[in-house]
Each structure stands twice: as structure tokens, then as C-alpha cells.
Coordinates of N, CA and C in Angstrom, one line a residue:
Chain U
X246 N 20.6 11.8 14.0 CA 20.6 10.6 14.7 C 19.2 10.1 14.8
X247 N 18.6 8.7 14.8 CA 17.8 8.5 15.1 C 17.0 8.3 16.2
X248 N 15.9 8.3 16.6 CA 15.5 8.7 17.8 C 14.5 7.6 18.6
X249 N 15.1 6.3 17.8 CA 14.6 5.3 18.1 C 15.9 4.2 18.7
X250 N 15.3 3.2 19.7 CA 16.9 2.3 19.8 C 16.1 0.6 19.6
X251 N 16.3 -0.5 19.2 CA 15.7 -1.4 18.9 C 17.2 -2.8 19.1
X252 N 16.4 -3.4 19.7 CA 17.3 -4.6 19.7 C 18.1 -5.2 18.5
X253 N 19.2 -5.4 18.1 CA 19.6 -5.2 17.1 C 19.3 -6.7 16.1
X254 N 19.1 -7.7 17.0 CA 18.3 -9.0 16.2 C 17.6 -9.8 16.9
X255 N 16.8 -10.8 16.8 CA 15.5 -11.5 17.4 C 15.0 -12.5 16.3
X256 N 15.0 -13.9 16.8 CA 14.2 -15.1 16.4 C 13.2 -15.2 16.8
X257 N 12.6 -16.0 15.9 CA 10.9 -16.4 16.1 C 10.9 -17.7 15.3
X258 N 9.9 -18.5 15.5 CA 9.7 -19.9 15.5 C 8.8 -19.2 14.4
X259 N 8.1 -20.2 13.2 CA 7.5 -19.9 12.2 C 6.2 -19.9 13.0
X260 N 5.1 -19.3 12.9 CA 3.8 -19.7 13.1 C 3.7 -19.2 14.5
X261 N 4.6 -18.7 15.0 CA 4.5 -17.8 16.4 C 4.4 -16.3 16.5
X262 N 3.9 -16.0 17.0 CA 3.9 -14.2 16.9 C 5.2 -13.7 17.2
X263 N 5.5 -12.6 16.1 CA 7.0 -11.9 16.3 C 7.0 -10.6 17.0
X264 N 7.1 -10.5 18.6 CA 6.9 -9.0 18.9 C 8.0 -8.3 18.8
X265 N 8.2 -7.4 18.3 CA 9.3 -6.1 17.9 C 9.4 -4.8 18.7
X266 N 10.1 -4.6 19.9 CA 10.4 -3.5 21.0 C 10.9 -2.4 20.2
X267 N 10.6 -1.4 20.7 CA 11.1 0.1 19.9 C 11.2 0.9 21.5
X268 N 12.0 1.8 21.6 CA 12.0 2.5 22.5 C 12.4 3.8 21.6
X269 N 11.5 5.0 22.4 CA 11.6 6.2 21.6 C 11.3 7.4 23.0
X270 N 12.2 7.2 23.6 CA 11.6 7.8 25.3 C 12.0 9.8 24.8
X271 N 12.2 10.0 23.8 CA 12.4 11.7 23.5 C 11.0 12.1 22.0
X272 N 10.5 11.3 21.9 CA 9.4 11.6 21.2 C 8.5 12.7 21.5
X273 N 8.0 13.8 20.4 CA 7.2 14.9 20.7 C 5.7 14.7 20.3
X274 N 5.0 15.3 20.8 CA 3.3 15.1 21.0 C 2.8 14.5 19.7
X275 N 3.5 15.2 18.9 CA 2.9 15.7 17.1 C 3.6 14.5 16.9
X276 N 4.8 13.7 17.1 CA 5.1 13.0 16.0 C 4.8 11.2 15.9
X277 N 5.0 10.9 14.9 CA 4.1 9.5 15.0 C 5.3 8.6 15.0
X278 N 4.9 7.5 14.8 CA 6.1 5.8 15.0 C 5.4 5.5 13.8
X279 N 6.6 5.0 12.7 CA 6.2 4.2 11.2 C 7.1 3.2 12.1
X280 N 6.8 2.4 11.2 CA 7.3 0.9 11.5 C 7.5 0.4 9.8
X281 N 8.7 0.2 9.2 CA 9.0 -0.3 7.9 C 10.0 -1.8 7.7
X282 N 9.8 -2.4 6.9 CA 10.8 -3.6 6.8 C 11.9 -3.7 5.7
X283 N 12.8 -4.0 6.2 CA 13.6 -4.1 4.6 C 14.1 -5.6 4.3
X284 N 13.9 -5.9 3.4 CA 14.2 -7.4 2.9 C 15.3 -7.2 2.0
X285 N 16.4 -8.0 2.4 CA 17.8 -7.7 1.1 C 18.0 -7.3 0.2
X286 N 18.7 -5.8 0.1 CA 18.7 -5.4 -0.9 C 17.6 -4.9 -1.8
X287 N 16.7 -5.0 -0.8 CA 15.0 -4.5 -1.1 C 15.1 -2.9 -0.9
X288 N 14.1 -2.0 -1.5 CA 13.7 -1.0 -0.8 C 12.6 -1.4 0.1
X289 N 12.5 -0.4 1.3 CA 11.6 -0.6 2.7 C 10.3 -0.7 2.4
X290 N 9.9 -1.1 3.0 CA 8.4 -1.3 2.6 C 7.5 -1.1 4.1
X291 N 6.8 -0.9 3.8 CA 5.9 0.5 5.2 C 5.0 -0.6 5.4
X292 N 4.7 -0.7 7.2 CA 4.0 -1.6 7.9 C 3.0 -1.3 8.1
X293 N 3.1 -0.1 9.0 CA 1.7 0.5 9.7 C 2.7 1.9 10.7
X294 N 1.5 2.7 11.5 CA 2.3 3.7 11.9 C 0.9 4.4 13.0
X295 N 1.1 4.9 13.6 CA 0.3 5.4 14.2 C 1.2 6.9 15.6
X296 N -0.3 6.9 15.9 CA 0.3 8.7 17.1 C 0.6 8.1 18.7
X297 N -0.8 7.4 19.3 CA -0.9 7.1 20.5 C -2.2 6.0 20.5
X298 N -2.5 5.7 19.5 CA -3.8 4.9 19.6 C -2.8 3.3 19.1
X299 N -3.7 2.3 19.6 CA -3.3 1.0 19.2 C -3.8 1.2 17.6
X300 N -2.8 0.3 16.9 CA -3.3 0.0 15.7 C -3.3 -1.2 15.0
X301 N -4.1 -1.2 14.3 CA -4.0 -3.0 13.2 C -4.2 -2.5 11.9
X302 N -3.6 -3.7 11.3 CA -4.1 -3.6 9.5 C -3.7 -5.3 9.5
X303 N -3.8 -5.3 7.8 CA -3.6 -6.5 7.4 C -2.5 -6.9 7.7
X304 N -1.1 -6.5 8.0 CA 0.2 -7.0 8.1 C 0.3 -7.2 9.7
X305 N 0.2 -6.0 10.7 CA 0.8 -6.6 11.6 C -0.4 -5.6 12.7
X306 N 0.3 -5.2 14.1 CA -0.3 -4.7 15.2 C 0.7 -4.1 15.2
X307 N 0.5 -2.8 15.9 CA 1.1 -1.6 16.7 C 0.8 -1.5 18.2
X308 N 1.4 -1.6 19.3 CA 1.0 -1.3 20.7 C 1.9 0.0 21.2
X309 N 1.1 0.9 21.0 CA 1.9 1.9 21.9 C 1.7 2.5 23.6
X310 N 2.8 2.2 24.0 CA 2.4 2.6 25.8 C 1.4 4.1 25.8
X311 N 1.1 4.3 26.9 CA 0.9 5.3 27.1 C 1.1 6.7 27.3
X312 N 2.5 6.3 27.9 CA 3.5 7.5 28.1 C 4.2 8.0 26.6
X313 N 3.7 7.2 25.3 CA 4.3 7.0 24.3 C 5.7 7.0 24.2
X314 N 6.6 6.5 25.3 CA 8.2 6.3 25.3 C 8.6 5.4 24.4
X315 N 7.4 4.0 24.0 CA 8.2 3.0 23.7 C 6.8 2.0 22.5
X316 N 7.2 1.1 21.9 CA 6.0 0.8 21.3 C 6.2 -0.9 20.6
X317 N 5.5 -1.3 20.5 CA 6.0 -3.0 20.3 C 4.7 -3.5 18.8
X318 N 5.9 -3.8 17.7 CA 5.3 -4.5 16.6 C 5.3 -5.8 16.8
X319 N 3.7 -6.2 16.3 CA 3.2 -7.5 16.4 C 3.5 -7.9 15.1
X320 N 3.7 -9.5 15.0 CA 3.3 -10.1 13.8 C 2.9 -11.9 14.1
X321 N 1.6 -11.3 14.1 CA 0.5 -12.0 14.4 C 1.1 -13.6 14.4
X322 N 1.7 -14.2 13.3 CA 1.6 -15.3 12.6 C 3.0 -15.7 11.6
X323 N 4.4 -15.6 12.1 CA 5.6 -15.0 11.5 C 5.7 -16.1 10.3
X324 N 5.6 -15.5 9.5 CA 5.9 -17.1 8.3 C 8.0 -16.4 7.6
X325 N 8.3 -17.3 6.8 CA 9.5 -17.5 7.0 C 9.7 -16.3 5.7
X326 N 8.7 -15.6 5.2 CA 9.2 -14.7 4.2 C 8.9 -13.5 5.2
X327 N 8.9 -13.6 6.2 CA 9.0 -12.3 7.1 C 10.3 -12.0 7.5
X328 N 11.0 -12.6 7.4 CA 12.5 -12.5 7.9 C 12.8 -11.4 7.0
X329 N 13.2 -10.0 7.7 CA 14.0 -8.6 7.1 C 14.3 -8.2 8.7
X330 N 14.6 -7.1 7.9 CA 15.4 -5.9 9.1 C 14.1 -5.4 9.2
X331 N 13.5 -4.5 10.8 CA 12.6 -4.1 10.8 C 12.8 -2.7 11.3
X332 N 12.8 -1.9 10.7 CA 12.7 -0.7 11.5 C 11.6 0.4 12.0
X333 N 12.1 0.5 13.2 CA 11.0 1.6 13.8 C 11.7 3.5 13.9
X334 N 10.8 4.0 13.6 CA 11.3 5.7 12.7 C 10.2 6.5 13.8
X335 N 10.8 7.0 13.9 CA 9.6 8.3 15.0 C 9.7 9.3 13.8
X336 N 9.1 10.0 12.7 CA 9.0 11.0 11.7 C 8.8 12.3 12.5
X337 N 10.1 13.1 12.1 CA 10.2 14.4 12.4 C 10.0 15.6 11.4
X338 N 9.3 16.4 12.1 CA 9.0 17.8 10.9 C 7.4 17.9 10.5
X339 N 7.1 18.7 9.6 CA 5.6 18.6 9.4 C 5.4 19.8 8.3
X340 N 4.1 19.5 7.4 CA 4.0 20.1 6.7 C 4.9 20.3 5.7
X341 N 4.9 19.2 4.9 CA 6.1 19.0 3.6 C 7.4 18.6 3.5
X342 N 7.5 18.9 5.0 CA 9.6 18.6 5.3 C 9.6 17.2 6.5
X343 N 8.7 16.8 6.6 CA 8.5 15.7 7.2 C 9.7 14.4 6.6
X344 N 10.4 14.2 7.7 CA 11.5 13.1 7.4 C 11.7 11.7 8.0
X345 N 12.0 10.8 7.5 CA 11.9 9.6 8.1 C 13.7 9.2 8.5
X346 N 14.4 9.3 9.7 CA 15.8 9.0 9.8 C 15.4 7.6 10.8
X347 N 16.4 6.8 9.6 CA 16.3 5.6 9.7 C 17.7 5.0 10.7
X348 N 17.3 3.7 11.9 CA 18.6 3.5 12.5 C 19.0 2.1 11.5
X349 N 19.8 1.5 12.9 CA 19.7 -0.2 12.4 C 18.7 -0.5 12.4
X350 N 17.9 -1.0 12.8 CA 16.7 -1.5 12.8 C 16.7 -3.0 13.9
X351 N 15.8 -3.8 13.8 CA 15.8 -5.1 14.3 C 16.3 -6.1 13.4
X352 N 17.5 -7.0 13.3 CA 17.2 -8.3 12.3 C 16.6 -9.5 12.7
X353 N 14.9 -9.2 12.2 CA 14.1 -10.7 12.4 C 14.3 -11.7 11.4
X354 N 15.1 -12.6 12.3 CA 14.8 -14.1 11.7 C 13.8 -15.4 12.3
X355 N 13.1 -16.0 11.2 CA 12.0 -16.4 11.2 C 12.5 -17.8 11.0
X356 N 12.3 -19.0 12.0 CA 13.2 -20.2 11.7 C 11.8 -21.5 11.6
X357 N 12.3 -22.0 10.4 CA 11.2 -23.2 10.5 C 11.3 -23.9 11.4
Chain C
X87 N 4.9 -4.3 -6.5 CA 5.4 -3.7 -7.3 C 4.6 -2.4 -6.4
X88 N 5.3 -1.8 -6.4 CA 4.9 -0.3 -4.9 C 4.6 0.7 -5.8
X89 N 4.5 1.0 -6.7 CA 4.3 2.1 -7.4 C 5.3 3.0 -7.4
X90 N 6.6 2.6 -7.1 CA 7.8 3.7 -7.4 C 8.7 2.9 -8.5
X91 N 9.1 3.3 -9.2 CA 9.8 2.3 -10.0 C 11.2 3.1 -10.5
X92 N 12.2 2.7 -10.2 CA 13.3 2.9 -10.1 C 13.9 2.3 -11.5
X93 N 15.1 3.3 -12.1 CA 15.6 2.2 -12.8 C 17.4 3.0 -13.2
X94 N 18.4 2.6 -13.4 CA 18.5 1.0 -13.8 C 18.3 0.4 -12.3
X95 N 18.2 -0.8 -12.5 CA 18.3 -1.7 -11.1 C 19.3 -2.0 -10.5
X96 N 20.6 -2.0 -11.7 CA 22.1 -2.2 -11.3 C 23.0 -0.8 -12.1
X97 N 23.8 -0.5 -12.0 CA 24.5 0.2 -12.5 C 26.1 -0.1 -12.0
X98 N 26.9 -0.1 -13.3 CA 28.6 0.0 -12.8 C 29.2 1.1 -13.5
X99 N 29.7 2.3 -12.9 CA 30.6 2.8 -13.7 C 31.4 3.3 -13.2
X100 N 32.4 3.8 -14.2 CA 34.0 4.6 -13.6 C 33.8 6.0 -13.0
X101 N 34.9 6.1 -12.5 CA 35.0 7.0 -11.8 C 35.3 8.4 -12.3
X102 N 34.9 8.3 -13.8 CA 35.2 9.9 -14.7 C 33.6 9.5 -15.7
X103 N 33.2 9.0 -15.1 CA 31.9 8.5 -16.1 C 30.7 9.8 -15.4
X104 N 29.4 9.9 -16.2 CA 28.6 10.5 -15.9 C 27.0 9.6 -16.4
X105 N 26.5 9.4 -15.4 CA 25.2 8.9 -15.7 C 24.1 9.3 -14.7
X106 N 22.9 8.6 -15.1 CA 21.8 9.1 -14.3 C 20.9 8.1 -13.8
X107 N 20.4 8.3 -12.6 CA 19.2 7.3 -11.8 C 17.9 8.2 -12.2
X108 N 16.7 7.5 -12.5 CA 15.9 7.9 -12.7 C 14.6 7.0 -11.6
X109 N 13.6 7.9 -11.4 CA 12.4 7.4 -10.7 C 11.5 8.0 -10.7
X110 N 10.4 7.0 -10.9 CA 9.1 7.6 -11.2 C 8.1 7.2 -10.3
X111 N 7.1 7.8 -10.2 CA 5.8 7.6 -9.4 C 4.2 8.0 -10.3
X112 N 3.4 7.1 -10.2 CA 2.0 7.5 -10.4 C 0.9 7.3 -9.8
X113 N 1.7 7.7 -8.1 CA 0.6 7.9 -7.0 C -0.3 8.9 -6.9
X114 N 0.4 10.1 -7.9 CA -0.4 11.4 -7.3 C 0.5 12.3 -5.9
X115 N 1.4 11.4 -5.5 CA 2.1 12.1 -4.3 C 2.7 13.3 -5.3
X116 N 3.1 14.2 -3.6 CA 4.0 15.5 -4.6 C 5.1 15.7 -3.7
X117 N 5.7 14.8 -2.7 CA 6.5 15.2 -2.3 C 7.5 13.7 -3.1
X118 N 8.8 13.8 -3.3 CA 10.1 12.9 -3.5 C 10.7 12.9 -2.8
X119 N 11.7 11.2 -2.6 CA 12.8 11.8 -2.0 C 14.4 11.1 -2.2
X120 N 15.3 11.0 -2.1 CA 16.4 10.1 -2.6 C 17.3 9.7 -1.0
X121 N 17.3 8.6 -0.6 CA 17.9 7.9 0.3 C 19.7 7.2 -0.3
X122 N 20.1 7.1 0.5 CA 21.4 6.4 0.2 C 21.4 4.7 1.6
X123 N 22.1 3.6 0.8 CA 22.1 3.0 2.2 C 23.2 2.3 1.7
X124 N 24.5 2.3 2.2 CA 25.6 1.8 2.1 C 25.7 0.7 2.6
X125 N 27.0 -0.1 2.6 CA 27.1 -1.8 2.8 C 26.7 -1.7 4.4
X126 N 25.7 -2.3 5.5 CA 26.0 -2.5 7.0 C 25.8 -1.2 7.3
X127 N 25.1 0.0 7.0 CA 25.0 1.3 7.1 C 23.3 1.7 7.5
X128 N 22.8 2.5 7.8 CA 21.5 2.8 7.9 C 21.2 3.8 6.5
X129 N 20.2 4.0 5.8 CA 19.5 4.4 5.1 C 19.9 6.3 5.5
X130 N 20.4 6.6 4.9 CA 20.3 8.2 4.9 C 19.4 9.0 4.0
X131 N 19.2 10.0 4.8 CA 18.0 11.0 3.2 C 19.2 11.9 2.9
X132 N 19.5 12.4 1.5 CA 19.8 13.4 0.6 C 19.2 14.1 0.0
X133 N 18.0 13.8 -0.4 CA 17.2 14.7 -0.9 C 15.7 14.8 -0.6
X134 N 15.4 15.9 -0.5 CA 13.8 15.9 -0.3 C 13.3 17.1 -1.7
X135 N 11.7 16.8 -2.2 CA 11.7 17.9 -2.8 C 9.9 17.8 -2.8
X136 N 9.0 18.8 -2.7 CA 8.1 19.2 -2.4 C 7.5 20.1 -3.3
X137 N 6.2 19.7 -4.4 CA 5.8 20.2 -5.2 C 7.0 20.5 -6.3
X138 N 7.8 19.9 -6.5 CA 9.2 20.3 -7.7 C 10.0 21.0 -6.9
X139 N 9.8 21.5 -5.7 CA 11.0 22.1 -5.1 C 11.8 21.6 -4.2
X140 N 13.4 21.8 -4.2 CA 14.0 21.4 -3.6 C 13.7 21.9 -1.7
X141 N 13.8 21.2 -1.1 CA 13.3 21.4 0.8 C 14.3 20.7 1.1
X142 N 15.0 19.6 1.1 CA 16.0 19.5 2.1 C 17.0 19.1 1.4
X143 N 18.3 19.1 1.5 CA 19.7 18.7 1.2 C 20.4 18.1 2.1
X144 N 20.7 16.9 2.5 CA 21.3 16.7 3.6 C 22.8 16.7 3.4
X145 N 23.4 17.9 3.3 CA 25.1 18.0 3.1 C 25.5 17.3 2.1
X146 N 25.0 16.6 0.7 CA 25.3 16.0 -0.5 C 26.5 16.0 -0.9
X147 N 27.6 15.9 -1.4 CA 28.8 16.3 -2.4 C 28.1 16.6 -3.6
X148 N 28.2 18.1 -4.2 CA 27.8 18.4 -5.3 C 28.0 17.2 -6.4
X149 N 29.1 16.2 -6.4 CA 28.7 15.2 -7.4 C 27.5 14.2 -8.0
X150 N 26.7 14.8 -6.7 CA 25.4 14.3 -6.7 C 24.7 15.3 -7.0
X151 N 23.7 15.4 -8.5 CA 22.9 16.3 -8.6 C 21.8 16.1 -8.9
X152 N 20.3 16.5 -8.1 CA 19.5 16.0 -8.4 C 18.4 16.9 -9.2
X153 N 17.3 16.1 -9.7 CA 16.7 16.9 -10.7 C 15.2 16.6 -10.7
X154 N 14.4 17.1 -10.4 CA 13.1 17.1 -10.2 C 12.1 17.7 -11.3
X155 N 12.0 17.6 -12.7 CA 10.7 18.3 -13.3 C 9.3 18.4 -12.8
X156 N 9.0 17.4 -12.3 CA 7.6 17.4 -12.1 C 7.6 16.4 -10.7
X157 N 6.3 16.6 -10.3 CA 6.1 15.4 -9.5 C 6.1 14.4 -9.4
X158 N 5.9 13.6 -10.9 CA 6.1 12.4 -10.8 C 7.7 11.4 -10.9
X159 N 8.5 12.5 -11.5 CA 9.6 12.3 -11.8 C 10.5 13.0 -10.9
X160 N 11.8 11.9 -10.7 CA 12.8 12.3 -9.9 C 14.4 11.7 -10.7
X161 N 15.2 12.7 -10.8 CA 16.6 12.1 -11.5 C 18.0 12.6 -10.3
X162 N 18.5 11.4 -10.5 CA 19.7 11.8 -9.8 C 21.4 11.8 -10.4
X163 N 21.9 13.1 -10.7 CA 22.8 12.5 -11.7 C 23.7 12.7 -11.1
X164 N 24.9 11.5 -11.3 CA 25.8 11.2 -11.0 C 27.1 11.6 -11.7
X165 N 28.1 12.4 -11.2 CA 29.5 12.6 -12.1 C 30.3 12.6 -11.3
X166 N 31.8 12.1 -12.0 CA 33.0 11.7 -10.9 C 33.1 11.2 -9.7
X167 N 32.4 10.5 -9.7 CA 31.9 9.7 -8.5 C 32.9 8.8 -7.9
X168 N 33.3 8.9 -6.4 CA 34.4 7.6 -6.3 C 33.9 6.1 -5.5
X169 N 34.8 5.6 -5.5 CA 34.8 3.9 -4.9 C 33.3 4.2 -3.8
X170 N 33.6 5.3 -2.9 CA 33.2 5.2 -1.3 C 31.5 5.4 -1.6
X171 N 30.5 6.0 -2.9 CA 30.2 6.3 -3.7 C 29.3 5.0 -3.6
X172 N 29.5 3.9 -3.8 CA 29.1 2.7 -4.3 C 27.6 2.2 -3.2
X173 N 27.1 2.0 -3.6 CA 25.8 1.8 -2.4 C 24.0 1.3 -3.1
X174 N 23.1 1.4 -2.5 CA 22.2 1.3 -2.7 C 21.6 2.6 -2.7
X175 N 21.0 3.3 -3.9 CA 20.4 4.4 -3.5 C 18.3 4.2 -3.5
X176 N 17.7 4.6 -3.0 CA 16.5 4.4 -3.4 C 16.0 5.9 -3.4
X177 N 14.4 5.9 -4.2 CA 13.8 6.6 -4.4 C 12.5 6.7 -3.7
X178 N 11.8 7.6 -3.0 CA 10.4 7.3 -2.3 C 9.9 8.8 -2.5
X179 N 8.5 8.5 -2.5 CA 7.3 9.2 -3.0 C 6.4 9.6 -1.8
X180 N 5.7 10.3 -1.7 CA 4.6 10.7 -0.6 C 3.7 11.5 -0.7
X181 N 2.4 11.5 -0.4 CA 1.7 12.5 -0.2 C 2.0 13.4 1.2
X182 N 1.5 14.5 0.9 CA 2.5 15.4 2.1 C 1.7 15.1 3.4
X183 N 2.6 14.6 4.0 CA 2.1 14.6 5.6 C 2.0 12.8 5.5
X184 N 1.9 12.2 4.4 CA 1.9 10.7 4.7 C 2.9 9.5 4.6
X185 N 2.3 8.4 4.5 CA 3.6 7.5 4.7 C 4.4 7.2 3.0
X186 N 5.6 7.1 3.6 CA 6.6 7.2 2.5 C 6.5 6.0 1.4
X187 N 6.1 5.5 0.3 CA 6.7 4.1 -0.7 C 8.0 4.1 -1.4
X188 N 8.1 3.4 -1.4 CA 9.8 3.4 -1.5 C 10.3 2.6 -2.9
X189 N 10.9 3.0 -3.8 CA 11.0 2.0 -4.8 C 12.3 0.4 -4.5
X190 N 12.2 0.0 -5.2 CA 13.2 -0.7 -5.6 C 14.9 -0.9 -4.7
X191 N 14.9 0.4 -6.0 CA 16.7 1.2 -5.6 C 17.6 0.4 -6.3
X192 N 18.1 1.4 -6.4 CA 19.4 0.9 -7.7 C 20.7 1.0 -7.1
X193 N 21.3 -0.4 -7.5 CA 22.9 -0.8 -7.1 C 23.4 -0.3 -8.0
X194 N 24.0 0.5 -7.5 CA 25.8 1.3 -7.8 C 26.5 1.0 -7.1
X195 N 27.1 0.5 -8.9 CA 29.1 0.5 -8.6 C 30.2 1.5 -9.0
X196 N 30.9 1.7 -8.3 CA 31.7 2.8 -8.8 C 33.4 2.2 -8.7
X197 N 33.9 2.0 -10.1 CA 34.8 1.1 -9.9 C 36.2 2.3 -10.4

């Protein structure tokens, strides 16, 4: 099962920032939050990810609380080819057998 | 284009038929892996394999057999396969301990 729970869909206005809630309140020290998208019938395609530190890249933001229970993807500037399923993955295991168990995810829709 | 390349991209076959998914990588990763994601379903792992070795099986139906030569290559072959069968499978690559690329993934039908 997976060990994330995410709102199962969410609008956004084009050109507004898309924030994406993840709750992961059984998460262990070692393991990190990926954040992946899937666009129909696409394979996923990987966002950004991080342990306990804020993070940025080109695509989006990562905010993780402190307590690391819960964690919220930004997307800065939502343009209308951002609309996929988003999912958030807490990756379990380590050293070679590291796995990514995927839930529903969020369905962002991005409306002109 | 992610650097995993999957192919065929569609596939239909019968249910006494035997064929194969193939996927390749030339990241340099050495771990593989083969996902299933059915219609309205979440993405499941079946296969993991690490340096050419098999590391995880997630409860498979032997009609799924998978085949790893090398690291850059991954095959999944398929026999007697039924209806329930039909899905999206993909293929993803990694360096060990890093984030996963995911190919494509190929629609199967199983009529």
C-alpha cells in the first residue's frame, strides 16, 4: 500500500500557482518524497524529490514540514500542458531494492 | 524523449499467442524495472532487477517472464495471457539509490 494520501483532484486557473498536498504522517528518517506526473497514457515522468530540506529545480518547488508528516508541490506558474495526475511516492528500501509504490495520485486540472 | 525507450508502443494479441516487450536504456543505470498500470488502477512494480539480477518479484503469474541480459536491456515475455492481462506496462531505469526514468510503455491488448 502506499504510504502517501493526496487529494484525489484540484483546479487551477492557468498562470496561477498549483499547490499539491501530500500527507505521509508514517514516513521513516532515511526515506525521501519523489513527486512524479503522469500525463495520459504517458509513462511518469519525475519532478523533483527531496529528504527534509526545501527544494527547487526547473519544474517546480518542494515544501516539506518539519515534522516531515506532510509535504506540498509547487508549480510556480500552471500552464495548461501541466494538467496530469500528480503523484507523491515516499521510496522505500535502500541499497538496490529501493521501490517506488505508487497511489492514485492528485488529478490537476489546469483551466484557461 | 527520457532515455528509456520502450517498444512496441501498442501491442494486440490472443490469448494462446506468445510475444515480447522490450526496453532499453543508455543511461549507464544498472538497476531495471517493469511496472503494470491497469484501466483507473495505480501503477504496480513486478519486476525489479539489479546489476542483471533479479531482487524483487512482486507475486507475478509465471505468464509473465522476465529477462534481463545486461543492463541496458530489459524483456518481458508474454504467453497465454488473458483479457484481465490487458493494461499499460512500463519500463524504468535507475542508478542505484536514484530517481527512477520511466519509458514510454506499451499498450497491451489481450483479446
Amino acid at each position: 500500500d502506499a504510504k502517501t494520501t493526496q487529494p484525489p483532484s484540484m483546479d487551477c486557473a492557468e498562470g496561477r500557482a498549483a499547490n499539491l498536498p501530500c500527507n505521509h504522517s508514517t514516513i521513516s528518517g532515511n526515506e525521501y518524497v519523489y513527486w512524479y506526473r503522469q500525463i495520459h497514457s504517458q509513462g511518469p515522468q519525475y519532478i523533483i524529490h527531496g529528504l527534509k530540506n526545501n527544494e527547487t529545480n526547473e519544474m517546480a518547488s518542494l515544501i516539506i514540514t518539519e515534522d516531515r508528516k506532510s509535504s506540498t508541490l509547487i508549480l510556480p506558474h500552471a500552464t495548461l500542458r501541466d494538467t496530469a495526475v500528480y503523484y507523491c511516492i515516499v521510496r522505500v528500501g535502500q541499497g538496490g531494492s529501493e521501490k517506488l509504490v505508487f497511489g492514485k495520485g492528485t488529478k490537476l486540472t489546469v483551466n484557461p | 524523449e527520457t532515455g528509456v525507450t520502450q517498444t512496441p508502443r501498442h501491442l494486440v494479441m490472443g490469448m494462446t499467442n506468445k510475444k515480447s516487450l522490450k526496453c532499453e536504456q543508455h543511461l549507464g543505470h544498472n538497476a531495471m524495472y517493469w511496472y503494470k498500470q491497469s484501466a483507473k488502477k495505480p501503477l504496480e512494480l513486478m519486476f525489479v532487477y539489479n546489476f542483471k539480477e533479479q531482487t524483487e518479484n512482486n507475486s507475478v503469474p509465471s505468464r509473465f517472464s522476465p529477462e534481463c541480459p545486461n543492463s541496458s536491456h530489459l524483456f518481458l515475455h508474454l504467453h497465454t495471457l488473458q483479457p484481465e492481462d490487458s493494461a499499460l506496462y512500463l519500463c524504468a531505469s535507475s542508478q542505484q539509490g536514484e530517481k527512477q526514468i520511466f519509458g514510454s510503455g506499451t499498450q497491451l491488448s489481450v483479446l
